[in-house]
XYZ file of C-alpha atoms in Angstrom:
754
model
C 25.380 34.803 51.389
C 23.794 31.354 52.244
C 25.940 28.269 52.352
C 24.278 26.362 49.510
C 25.545 22.762 49.456
C 23.586 21.580 46.457
C 21.538 22.970 43.582
C 17.917 22.322 42.763
C 18.793 21.471 39.175
C 20.854 18.493 40.395
C 17.903 16.884 42.184
C 15.109 18.382 40.128
C 13.248 15.069 39.580
C 13.293 14.452 43.342
C 12.107 17.957 44.201
C 9.251 17.667 41.735
C 7.880 14.728 43.856
C 7.193 17.177 46.725
C 8.470 14.761 49.416
C 8.995 17.762 51.702
C 8.639 21.514 51.396
C 8.951 24.801 53.220
C 5.602 26.505 52.786
C 6.794 29.751 54.316
C 4.624 29.354 57.352
C 6.017 29.870 60.893
C 5.142 28.515 64.316
C 4.464 30.627 67.381
C 8.226 30.789 68.069
C 8.874 32.185 64.529
C 10.440 28.939 63.553
C 9.971 27.702 60.013
C 7.429 24.974 59.313
C 8.778 21.993 57.380
C 6.049 19.817 55.901
C 6.614 16.146 54.945
C 3.499 14.893 53.101
C 3.707 11.086 53.125
C 1.745 9.288 50.444
C 0.312 5.814 50.226
C 3.188 4.830 47.920
C 6.474 3.642 49.260
C 8.614 6.676 50.044
C 12.336 6.560 49.256
C 14.186 7.559 52.371
C 17.228 8.497 50.270
C 15.249 10.893 48.132
C 13.549 12.291 51.234
C 16.952 12.763 52.844
C 18.236 14.638 49.741
C 15.126 16.798 49.743
C 15.542 17.642 53.423
C 19.232 18.387 52.968
C 18.413 20.806 50.135
C 15.549 22.510 51.998
C 17.579 22.937 55.193
C 20.406 24.519 53.187
C 18.171 27.428 52.189
C 17.544 29.268 55.537
C 20.294 31.164 57.273
C 22.014 29.990 60.443
C 20.080 32.570 62.426
C 16.818 31.258 61.081
C 17.871 27.671 61.802
C 18.673 28.599 65.402
C 15.004 29.309 66.047
C 14.205 25.691 65.261
C 11.884 23.977 62.846
C 8.394 22.671 63.365
C 8.072 19.565 61.270
C 4.618 18.429 60.160
C 4.673 14.751 59.154
C 1.426 14.083 57.340
C 0.832 10.357 57.857
C -2.820 10.239 57.039
C -2.161 8.426 53.807
C 0.822 6.376 54.937
C 1.605 3.471 57.209
C 2.808 3.774 60.742
C 6.148 2.147 60.183
C 6.972 4.670 57.448
C 5.973 7.514 59.765
C 8.168 6.129 62.456
C 11.055 5.727 60.065
C 10.711 9.317 58.939
C 10.617 10.588 62.521
C 13.687 8.601 63.413
C 15.429 9.880 60.255
C 14.876 13.445 61.420
C 17.123 12.660 64.345
C 19.959 11.968 61.931
C 19.257 14.747 59.441
C 18.327 17.775 61.549
C 18.380 16.825 65.231
C 19.514 20.215 66.486
C 17.224 22.289 64.275
C 13.956 20.401 65.023
C 12.027 21.715 68.037
C 8.687 20.027 67.418
C 7.438 17.202 65.209
C 3.698 17.090 64.625
C 2.605 13.716 63.256
C -0.809 14.091 61.667
C -2.491 10.792 62.192
C -5.581 9.239 60.751
C -8.710 9.699 62.830
C -9.102 6.037 63.932
C -6.523 3.863 62.236
C -3.570 4.206 64.639
C -5.358 4.327 68.073
C -4.537 0.750 68.957
C -1.320 0.418 67.011
C 0.898 2.948 68.781
C 0.328 1.923 72.391
C 3.573 0.088 72.576
C 5.661 3.079 71.410
C 5.382 6.627 72.695
C 7.495 9.405 71.167
C 7.265 11.570 74.209
C 9.107 8.969 76.239
C 11.899 9.116 73.613
C 12.238 12.905 73.700
C 15.566 12.863 75.427
C 16.930 10.300 73.041
C 15.448 11.927 69.906
C 16.304 15.509 70.873
C 12.885 16.948 69.943
C 9.285 16.550 70.989
C 6.982 14.359 68.884
C 3.228 14.619 69.157
C 0.440 12.723 67.460
C -2.339 15.015 66.430
C -5.276 14.936 64.115
C -5.521 17.473 61.333
C -8.379 19.430 62.901
C -6.459 19.836 66.161
C -3.227 20.992 64.573
C -4.254 24.609 65.073
C -3.552 24.177 68.788
C 0.129 24.326 68.021
C 0.227 26.401 64.792
C -1.810 29.381 63.709
C -4.273 28.588 60.907
C -2.803 31.362 58.769
C 0.524 29.542 58.846
C -0.991 26.256 57.691
C -1.746 25.254 54.115
C -5.202 24.297 53.057
C -4.258 20.558 53.499
C -4.436 21.133 57.254
C -7.347 23.561 57.226
C -5.167 26.660 57.027
C -5.260 29.703 54.765
C -1.641 29.814 53.597
C -1.315 29.465 49.829
C 1.543 27.393 48.525
C 2.282 26.301 44.923
C 5.135 23.801 44.892
C 5.708 24.002 41.105
C 5.806 27.780 41.187
C 8.213 27.708 44.124
C 10.436 25.194 42.371
C 10.552 27.183 39.120
C 11.467 30.392 40.887
C 14.003 28.557 42.976
C 15.617 27.297 39.816
C 15.663 30.854 38.431
C 17.189 32.167 41.661
C 19.906 29.540 41.746
C 20.626 29.949 38.041
C 20.913 33.724 38.441
C 23.064 33.330 41.566
C 25.375 30.921 39.829
C 25.676 32.890 36.570
C 26.008 36.277 38.247
C 28.650 34.997 40.678
C 30.636 33.416 37.866
C 30.164 36.517 35.710
C 31.337 38.769 38.533
C 34.488 36.734 38.941
C 35.189 36.769 35.222
C 34.524 40.495 34.851
C 36.792 41.227 37.816
C 39.562 39.160 36.270
C 39.074 40.834 32.863
C 39.020 44.330 34.309
C 42.091 43.728 36.458
C 43.975 42.097 33.613
C 43.080 45.001 31.316
C 44.429 47.511 33.843
C 47.690 45.648 34.142
C 48.054 45.366 30.356
C 46.951 48.941 29.545
C 50.553 50.110 29.991
C 51.675 47.911 27.106
C 49.318 48.698 24.191
C 50.743 45.943 22.069
C 49.760 43.304 24.612
C 46.307 44.700 25.314
C 44.847 43.046 22.265
C 46.025 39.625 23.470
C 44.292 40.130 26.820
C 40.886 40.779 25.259
C 38.993 38.115 27.254
C 35.271 37.501 26.858
C 32.879 36.509 29.696
C 31.186 33.105 29.622
C 27.707 34.618 30.031
C 26.028 37.533 28.351
C 25.922 40.315 30.974
C 22.789 41.821 29.510
C 20.929 38.523 29.734
C 22.066 37.903 33.320
C 21.052 41.418 34.369
C 17.686 41.009 32.727
C 17.140 37.731 34.580
C 18.154 39.349 37.869
C 15.769 42.274 37.404
C 12.889 39.950 36.627
C 13.725 37.837 39.696
C 13.978 40.892 41.916
C 10.623 42.088 40.647
C 9.102 38.735 41.631
C 10.682 38.887 45.097
C 9.511 42.447 45.668
C 5.987 41.323 44.848
C 6.294 38.689 47.671
C 5.686 35.770 45.355
C 8.908 33.884 46.035
C 8.795 30.873 48.365
C 5.074 31.263 49.105
C 5.353 34.883 50.260
C 1.956 35.801 48.851
C 0.184 34.046 51.730
C -0.063 35.885 55.026
C -2.171 36.544 58.057
C -3.478 39.755 56.643
C -6.085 37.760 54.727
C -7.640 36.485 58.067
C -7.938 39.841 59.651
C -4.673 39.459 61.611
C -1.649 41.712 61.425
C 0.291 41.882 58.126
C 3.221 39.501 58.131
C 5.993 38.672 55.641
C 7.083 35.044 55.959
C 10.820 34.278 55.973
C 11.617 38.029 55.865
C 15.387 38.399 55.410
C 16.127 34.943 56.739
C 16.098 33.454 53.265
C 18.216 36.386 52.061
C 16.753 36.029 48.541
C 15.877 39.674 47.862
C 18.955 41.254 49.517
C 21.199 38.715 47.884
C 19.740 39.406 44.447
C 20.006 43.139 44.970
C 23.600 42.851 46.099
C 24.486 40.668 43.135
C 22.780 43.088 40.744
C 24.631 46.065 42.191
C 27.983 44.321 41.993
C 27.227 43.034 38.537
C 26.214 46.454 37.267
C 29.369 47.981 38.654
C 31.646 45.408 37.090
C 29.671 45.411 33.851
C 29.956 49.204 33.594
C 33.709 48.910 34.001
C 33.723 46.125 31.448
C 31.722 48.206 28.989
C 34.110 51.107 29.339
C 36.988 48.700 28.937
C 35.395 47.263 25.791
C 34.733 50.736 24.481
C 38.351 51.711 24.956
C 39.472 48.392 23.545
C 37.199 48.796 20.480
C 38.363 52.354 19.986
C 41.990 51.268 20.137
C 41.222 48.389 17.833
C 39.482 50.749 15.407
C 42.422 53.128 15.516
C 44.854 50.296 14.851
C 42.670 48.941 12.070
C 42.296 52.385 10.496
C 46.033 52.976 10.739
C 46.704 49.622 9.094
C 44.238 50.285 6.266
C 45.529 53.820 5.751
C 49.060 52.528 5.399
C 47.850 49.840 3.010
C 46.170 52.479 0.792
C 49.153 54.832 0.966
C 51.640 52.051 0.287
C 49.733 50.819 -2.772
C 49.095 54.270 -4.236
C 52.697 55.372 -3.760
C 54.045 52.015 -4.886
C 52.267 49.861 -7.483
C 49.742 52.592 -8.340
C 52.420 55.154 -9.140
C 54.462 52.588 -11.059
C 51.439 51.822 -13.253
C 51.046 55.505 -14.125
C 54.755 55.946 -14.770
C 54.608 53.367 -17.544
C 51.687 55.158 -19.259
C 53.082 58.264 -20.973
C 52.481 57.494 -24.659
C 49.720 59.035 -26.758
C 49.776 56.504 -29.603
C 50.356 57.053 -33.310
C 46.820 56.194 -34.456
C 43.256 56.059 -33.289
C 43.489 52.329 -32.616
C 46.651 52.774 -30.535
C 45.027 55.606 -28.541
C 41.995 53.419 -27.876
C 44.230 50.606 -26.668
C 45.935 53.059 -24.309
C 42.511 54.184 -23.110
C 41.548 50.586 -22.319
C 44.770 50.137 -20.379
C 44.135 53.385 -18.494
C 40.602 52.255 -17.620
C 42.062 49.084 -16.150
C 44.420 51.198 -14.044
C 41.512 53.418 -12.999
C 39.538 50.335 -12.024
C 42.374 49.205 -9.772
C 42.590 52.675 -8.233
C 38.816 52.826 -7.759
C 38.961 49.928 -5.329
C 41.493 51.781 -3.176
C 39.609 55.067 -3.504
C 36.520 53.279 -2.196
C 38.580 52.193 0.807
C 39.706 55.821 1.192
C 36.103 57.056 1.263
C 35.162 54.414 3.821
C 38.198 55.246 5.979
C 37.443 58.952 5.761
C 33.929 58.318 7.044
C 35.219 56.141 9.880
C 37.787 58.761 10.875
C 35.143 61.498 10.823
C 32.925 59.389 13.082
C 35.771 58.745 15.537
C 36.924 62.359 15.694
C 33.788 63.465 17.546
C 34.209 60.818 20.271
C 37.983 60.666 20.703
C 40.399 62.266 23.118
C 42.870 64.957 22.184
C 45.772 62.594 21.588
C 43.635 60.306 19.467
C 42.200 63.279 17.552
C 45.693 64.409 16.604
C 46.598 60.921 15.468
C 43.394 60.582 13.442
C 43.819 63.972 11.784
C 47.395 63.153 10.849
C 46.268 59.884 9.269
C 43.384 61.630 7.517
C 45.668 64.336 6.106
C 48.242 61.831 4.908
C 45.576 59.692 3.270
C 43.879 62.672 1.615
C 47.157 64.045 0.250
C 48.159 60.761 -1.333
C 44.681 60.034 -2.744
C 44.154 63.508 -4.187
C 47.614 63.460 -5.680
C 47.014 60.106 -7.339
C 43.527 61.132 -8.484
C 44.998 64.266 -10.072
C 47.497 62.125 -11.994
C 44.712 59.835 -13.185
C 42.585 62.779 -14.273
C 45.511 64.403 -16.072
C 46.307 61.155 -17.874
C 42.633 60.728 -18.799
C 42.511 64.266 -20.224
C 45.639 63.586 -22.280
C 44.181 60.338 -23.654
C 40.885 62.002 -24.541
C 42.722 64.819 -26.291
C 44.903 62.228 -28.073
C 41.852 60.332 -29.284
C 40.328 63.569 -30.536
C 43.586 64.445 -32.326
C 43.953 61.008 -33.958
C 40.270 60.986 -34.906
C 40.624 64.377 -36.609
C 43.820 63.161 -38.307
C 42.086 60.053 -39.608
C 39.071 62.020 -40.808
C 41.232 64.652 -42.515
C 43.316 61.950 -44.175
C 40.158 60.333 -45.548
C 38.958 63.716 -46.828
C 42.292 64.346 -48.546
C 42.216 60.867 -50.099
C 38.704 61.485 -51.393
C 39.687 64.888 -52.797
C 42.807 63.433 -54.418
C 40.787 60.615 -55.946
C 38.355 63.134 -57.381
C 41.217 65.202 -58.789
C 42.913 62.175 -60.367
C 39.736 61.021 -62.102
C 39.142 62.104 -65.707
C 36.604 64.838 -66.268
C 34.104 63.729 -68.888
C 30.880 65.564 -68.133
C 27.958 65.498 -70.495
C 26.998 69.128 -70.209
C 27.807 72.378 -68.479
C 25.356 71.727 -65.628
C 27.193 68.565 -64.610
C 30.493 70.468 -64.730
C 29.039 73.140 -62.487
C 27.868 70.440 -60.102
C 31.306 68.785 -60.089
C 32.953 72.151 -59.542
C 30.625 72.857 -56.608
C 31.379 69.430 -55.145
C 35.105 70.088 -55.551
C 34.829 73.416 -53.724
C 32.824 71.790 -50.916
C 35.445 69.080 -50.491
C 38.194 71.685 -50.392
C 36.288 73.654 -47.719
C 35.816 70.455 -45.739
C 39.553 69.804 -45.916
C 40.302 73.339 -44.739
C 37.847 72.966 -41.847
C 39.337 69.557 -40.983
C 42.855 70.974 -40.948
C 41.726 73.833 -38.712
C 40.109 71.339 -36.350
C 43.287 69.226 -36.376
C 45.368 72.244 -35.390
C 42.995 72.999 -32.524
C 43.033 69.392 -31.336
C 46.825 69.279 -31.581
C 47.178 72.502 -29.579
C 44.779 71.151 -26.967
C 46.708 67.883 -26.710
C 50.029 69.650 -26.240
C 48.427 71.954 -23.684
C 47.083 68.936 -21.755
C 50.505 67.293 -21.764
C 52.219 70.473 -20.589
C 49.598 71.152 -17.898
C 50.416 68.013 -15.878
C 51.676 68.740 -12.322
C 55.407 69.161 -11.981
C 55.639 66.493 -9.298
C 53.938 64.035 -11.663
C 56.561 64.750 -14.306
C 59.382 64.513 -11.774
C 58.308 61.030 -10.789
C 58.174 59.873 -14.418
C 61.313 58.339 -15.867
C 62.786 60.638 -18.513
C 59.678 62.910 -18.585
C 61.215 65.545 -20.829
C 62.292 63.056 -23.511
C 58.962 61.240 -23.594
C 56.991 64.464 -23.717
C 59.287 65.929 -26.374
C 58.762 62.850 -28.552
C 55.001 63.223 -28.240
C 55.162 66.919 -29.154
C 57.359 66.208 -32.166
C 54.969 63.496 -33.322
C 52.007 65.883 -33.090
C 53.840 68.608 -34.998
C 55.003 66.144 -37.661
C 51.445 64.933 -38.225
C 50.117 68.487 -38.577
C 52.927 69.436 -40.986
C 52.281 66.344 -43.099
C 48.591 67.155 -43.308
C 49.412 70.757 -44.233
C 51.651 69.598 -47.097
C 49.033 67.169 -48.375
C 46.419 69.894 -48.218
C 48.696 72.317 -50.111
C 49.313 69.765 -52.883
C 45.592 69.180 -53.177
C 44.963 72.937 -53.357
C 47.411 73.260 -56.260
C 45.685 70.431 -58.081
C 42.304 71.976 -57.310
C 43.414 75.263 -58.898
C 44.393 73.432 -62.104
C 41.205 71.396 -62.103
C 39.109 74.490 -61.391
C 40.615 76.331 -64.389
C 40.055 73.319 -66.627
C 36.469 72.906 -65.494
C 35.780 76.624 -65.946
C 37.133 76.374 -69.521
C 34.898 73.382 -70.098
C 31.963 75.324 -68.748
C 32.848 78.130 -71.155
C 33.208 75.588 -73.979
C 29.764 74.164 -73.345
C 28.402 77.676 -73.024
C 29.869 78.691 -76.369
C 28.465 75.585 -78.016
C 25.059 76.203 -76.527
C 25.115 79.876 -77.522
C 26.235 78.960 -81.056
C 23.308 76.584 -81.381
C 21.104 79.318 -80.029
C 22.444 81.702 -82.711
C 21.590 79.119 -85.366
C 18.094 78.831 -83.946
C 17.716 82.595 -83.775
C 18.889 82.983 -87.396
C 16.469 80.283 -88.464
C 13.663 82.052 -86.613
C 14.583 85.338 -88.335
C 14.474 83.616 -91.719
C 11.116 82.054 -90.895
C 9.804 85.439 -89.829
C 11.147 86.962 -93.059
C 9.423 84.391 -95.201
C 6.146 84.226 -93.344
C 5.503 87.745 -92.160
C 7.602 90.042 -94.371
C 5.277 89.801 -97.424
C 3.354 93.044 -97.497
C 4.317 95.932 -99.804
C 3.676 99.591 -99.187
C 0.681 101.392 -100.733
C 2.825 104.341 -101.776
C 6.460 105.237 -102.192
C 6.834 106.636 -98.681
C 5.549 103.485 -97.036
C 7.804 101.387 -99.248
C 10.797 103.481 -98.182
C 9.831 102.832 -94.522
C 9.520 99.098 -95.143
C 12.826 99.129 -96.938
C 14.523 100.831 -93.953
C 12.989 98.287 -91.556
C 14.146 95.493 -93.784
C 17.709 96.772 -93.729
C 17.612 96.933 -89.914
C 16.188 93.427 -89.849
C 19.041 92.242 -92.025
C 21.517 93.998 -89.720
C 20.112 92.059 -86.741
C 20.482 88.816 -88.645
C 24.022 89.789 -89.639
C 24.895 90.436 -85.949
C 23.430 87.096 -84.991
C 25.471 85.340 -87.678
C 28.659 87.128 -86.657
C 28.010 86.250 -82.970
C 27.580 82.598 -83.846
C 30.802 82.623 -85.877
C 32.717 84.162 -82.963
C 31.326 81.538 -80.538
C 32.382 78.731 -82.841
C 35.859 80.215 -83.166
C 36.072 80.429 -79.340
C 34.993 76.783 -79.154
C 37.874 75.786 -81.368
C 40.349 77.733 -79.242
C 39.002 76.186 -75.986
C 39.208 72.681 -77.448
C 42.820 73.295 -78.379
C 43.529 74.629 -74.853
C 41.824 71.652 -73.217
C 43.435 69.254 -75.703
C 39.976 67.944 -76.292
C 40.402 66.322 -79.683
C 37.185 64.379 -79.418
C 35.103 67.554 -79.310
C 34.614 69.980 -82.201
C 31.992 72.347 -83.566
C 30.440 69.421 -85.407
C 27.634 70.388 -87.770
C 26.979 73.690 -86.008
C 29.142 75.740 -88.391
C 27.658 74.173 -91.580
C 24.181 74.692 -90.188
C 25.017 78.293 -89.368
C 26.444 78.922 -92.868
C 23.522 77.168 -94.545
C 20.923 79.121 -92.630
C 22.807 82.350 -93.247
C 22.982 81.744 -97.017
C 19.282 80.970 -97.088
C 18.575 84.093 -95.105
C 20.803 86.166 -97.369
C 19.009 84.946 -100.501
C 15.640 85.567 -98.914
C 16.628 88.994 -97.649
C 18.014 89.917 -101.065
C 14.770 88.855 -102.718
C 12.766 90.841 -100.190
C 14.922 93.893 -100.747
C 14.570 93.645 -104.551
C 10.816 93.385 -104.260
C 10.691 96.417 -101.992
C 12.955 98.346 -104.409
C 10.730 97.376 -107.383
C 7.683 98.456 -105.413
C 9.375 101.746 -104.522
C 10.266 102.425 -108.183
C 6.764 101.456 -109.344
C 4.974 103.656 -106.830
C 7.354 106.559 -107.426
C 6.747 106.436 -111.240
C 3.019 105.965 -110.784
C 2.796 108.929 -108.457
C 4.650 111.121 -111.015
C 2.375 109.996 -113.812
C -0.723 110.641 -111.771
C 0.429 114.011 -110.572
C 1.539 115.441 -114.004
C -1.058 117.044 -116.275
C 0.645 116.179 -119.510
C 1.887 112.653 -119.672
C 3.174 110.889 -122.654
C 2.191 107.407 -123.536
C 5.707 106.057 -123.047
C 5.661 107.042 -119.371
C 2.345 105.313 -118.880
C 3.648 102.246 -120.644
C 6.758 102.295 -118.486
C 4.650 102.414 -115.277
C 2.398 99.695 -116.552
C 5.388 97.569 -117.480
C 7.086 97.986 -114.070
C 3.813 97.139 -112.290
C 3.379 93.971 -114.232
C 7.001 93.068 -113.581
C 6.414 93.571 -109.856
C 3.285 91.436 -109.916
C 5.132 88.726 -111.721
C 7.976 88.931 -109.152
C 5.524 88.491 -106.289
C 4.361 85.176 -107.663
C 7.866 83.784 -107.938
C 9.414 81.610 -105.088
C 12.777 82.130 -103.395
C 15.343 79.678 -104.734
C 17.976 78.667 -102.124
C 21.568 77.689 -102.997
C 20.754 74.003 -102.506
C 18.011 74.310 -105.126
C 15.066 74.231 -102.755
C 12.274 76.758 -103.077
C 10.215 78.716 -100.577
C 7.421 81.241 -101.101
C 6.903 84.409 -99.112
C 3.848 83.928 -96.930
C 0.670 82.250 -98.143
C -1.110 82.801 -101.477
C -3.561 85.074 -99.773
C -0.641 87.081 -98.351
C 0.790 87.395 -101.865
C -2.560 88.464 -103.266
C -2.910 91.080 -100.570
C 0.588 92.414 -101.317
C -0.273 92.641 -105.060
C -3.516 94.517 -104.400
C -1.857 97.877 -103.913
C 0.020 97.385 -107.156
C -3.177 96.629 -108.996
C -4.845 99.694 -107.535
C -2.018 101.833 -108.821
C -2.233 100.155 -112.221
C -5.975 100.887 -112.278
C -5.350 104.550 -111.557
C -2.730 104.659 -114.263
C -5.196 103.038 -116.627
C -7.797 105.676 -115.782
C -5.207 108.327 -116.501
C -4.584 106.653 -119.852
C -8.336 106.732 -120.619
C -8.564 110.353 -119.800
C -5.847 111.085 -122.288
C -7.529 108.945 -124.912
C -10.862 110.739 -124.388
C -9.227 114.015 -124.995
C -7.654 112.753 -128.161
C -10.851 111.137 -129.551
C -13.220 113.933 -128.650
C -13.575 114.879 -132.268
C -13.972 111.378 -133.711
C -17.141 110.154 -135.247
C -19.980 108.472 -133.559
C -18.714 105.039 -134.446
C -15.628 105.770 -132.694
C -17.762 107.191 -129.874
C -19.790 104.029 -129.791
C -16.637 101.985 -129.767
C -15.281 104.262 -127.221
C -18.459 103.952 -125.186
C -18.240 100.210 -125.450
C -14.689 100.398 -124.415
C -15.663 102.740 -121.598
C -18.392 100.387 -120.524
C -15.877 97.643 -120.430
C -13.578 99.831 -118.447
C -16.416 100.765 -116.063
C -17.141 97.113 -115.445
C -13.445 96.674 -114.895
C -13.476 99.589 -112.499
C -16.342 97.988 -110.583
C -14.306 94.859 -110.178
C -11.329 96.895 -109.090
C -13.533 98.748 -106.547
C -14.619 95.528 -105.001
C -11.044 94.416 -104.771
C -10.112 97.716 -103.126
C -12.707 97.181 -100.363
C -11.279 93.804 -99.670
C -7.779 95.251 -99.640
C -8.673 97.764 -96.934
C -9.547 94.925 -94.607
C -6.296 93.168 -95.409
C -4.309 96.358 -94.812
C -5.449 96.412 -91.225
C -4.270 92.834 -90.739
C -0.947 93.630 -92.419
C -0.404 96.610 -90.150
C -0.874 94.292 -87.139
C 1.591 91.851 -88.621
C 4.118 94.646 -89.192
C 3.885 95.658 -85.573
C 4.538 92.056 -84.563
C 7.540 91.955 -86.887
C 8.920 95.130 -85.330
C 8.574 93.581 -81.876
C 10.331 90.425 -83.092
C 13.176 92.508 -84.431
C 13.533 94.385 -81.183
C 13.636 91.132 -79.206
C 16.193 89.697 -81.580
C 18.397 92.753 -81.111
C 18.153 92.488 -77.370
C 19.000 88.794 -77.471
C 22.047 89.460 -79.620
């Protein structure tokens, strides 16, 4: 490595002035060419001396032994400055300088230098000094080794050279320092690797980033290999001469960089492995610390928190408060479980890249952590299940209690319905509430069994760690059983009250039903009486038909009698039910008087109808005997005539009710139609009377015959009137037959209703 006495960065402003430079060119003896371009401005000898000292520190001793050819370009400077510079070379580099070429102006110095000749001072100076013009400089140096300032072809960029020189020195300095630091770190790590506890304290860090320094070195080496450092791009190959690399290994830039890079890579590789081992050990220690933190908390404060939470509460609000407390405990555990998940992932990542000893250690930590976390998670889950079951149990208890309160309130309220339908509705509502209570009690039993099962299903080790687990759990079980027994007793009391209320409401339903049916019987009896008065008017045309009508009438009366008896029985049942229900405010009211009144009216009407039918039967029976016998006495005819008139008179009379009111059978036309058959019979009887009279008066005189004829004429006119009435009666008979059929249907319906 070159003995560098100073750095370019320390004299960078001076180097930028380009007071002297090594272009990379060589003389015919392979010595380096040092160029000192003097300017018209005053040159600082101190700065020039520093520049020369720096430039001469770059080549190796071997390269310096070949000597330097110094080109002092004085074409733009004064002679005294040139002379001063030449004399200064004697003090700076006397042994290394073999030839000094002073490039003079073409005509300016010819007369000025006669009194001083450098060649005479060669022995004293130690090197040869020649004055030469720029165009004759090629006599001593090949044109390819000269820059374009002296007519040569060698390219040289001072700024580019300076920048790369700065990079080279910076890399050399940083890499050398980095190598020393890495060596110290690696050696110190080896010595401290025996004591693992002290290895963390020896974790030194280099002053420079190795990656950055390596990157800089590679870029610099690439520049050197492209022959761009220190003017190495210029060469004789461009003039048709042989290829030539200026400075070759004399400057030692490329080999030095390569050597530094190799050493740096070696040390950096060791350092990376050291860091990897150090990081792995640090990760293991950190994981171990975190694992112990998680285990310590879960087995300590975490377990203590769960030990204090064994109650199930005595109400829904208490269970909810316990749930909130449990959620807080779960939240605290969740933070440590998150650390567990993260640690598990880190351990899994390290297992694939760790050695056997480290793998065993990691697996042991992983197993310990998993056991503790799963155990604690199981306790949390078991406690959560118990709390959820407790909330369900208390919720069912609260709901069942509300249902029992509602049912009890309904049972304690007075029953004052308006009708049977409302009682039926209340009874249905009562049954629904009772079913709801039964379903609620069944649900409560299920929830209680589930809660006790959850409490008993907790792991044995969880119960062992709990203070007095058996006593606490036994208290909870006793509380659950006591609540279910209390609800069962309340439900049983409500069922007994429901049975009493159900019986009472059924009796009330029966009471309302009896009252309604009694009113219906009154209505039916009234309808029968109306039918009797309005439609039962017609009389039979002969005795047989009257007997049939009389039989139908008796059956009709029997239906009415059954209806009346049914109404009486219903009213008696109403009285009994009122006494059973102690319902003093309710009674039969005016139903019984109405029933009795209607029945009396019906009885009077039916009796009148029966008498009329009996009179009609007697009349038609006597008339038929008179008409059928050949010999009839006058008394029999008079008797028939008298009974017929009596019947006709009876048909015109109204029915007089017990209260004094009157009511006629049917309409006047109905009465007239009923009397028509009677009149027809009377007419036939009258004809029979005439026949008898004709037989008796056959032997009378003509006056009597005339009178008889007049009488007969009157009778014939009467017969004509009767014939007309008979034709009208036939039409009415058809209508009456239709009415009788309707009456029969009404009777049948009435019987069915009864």
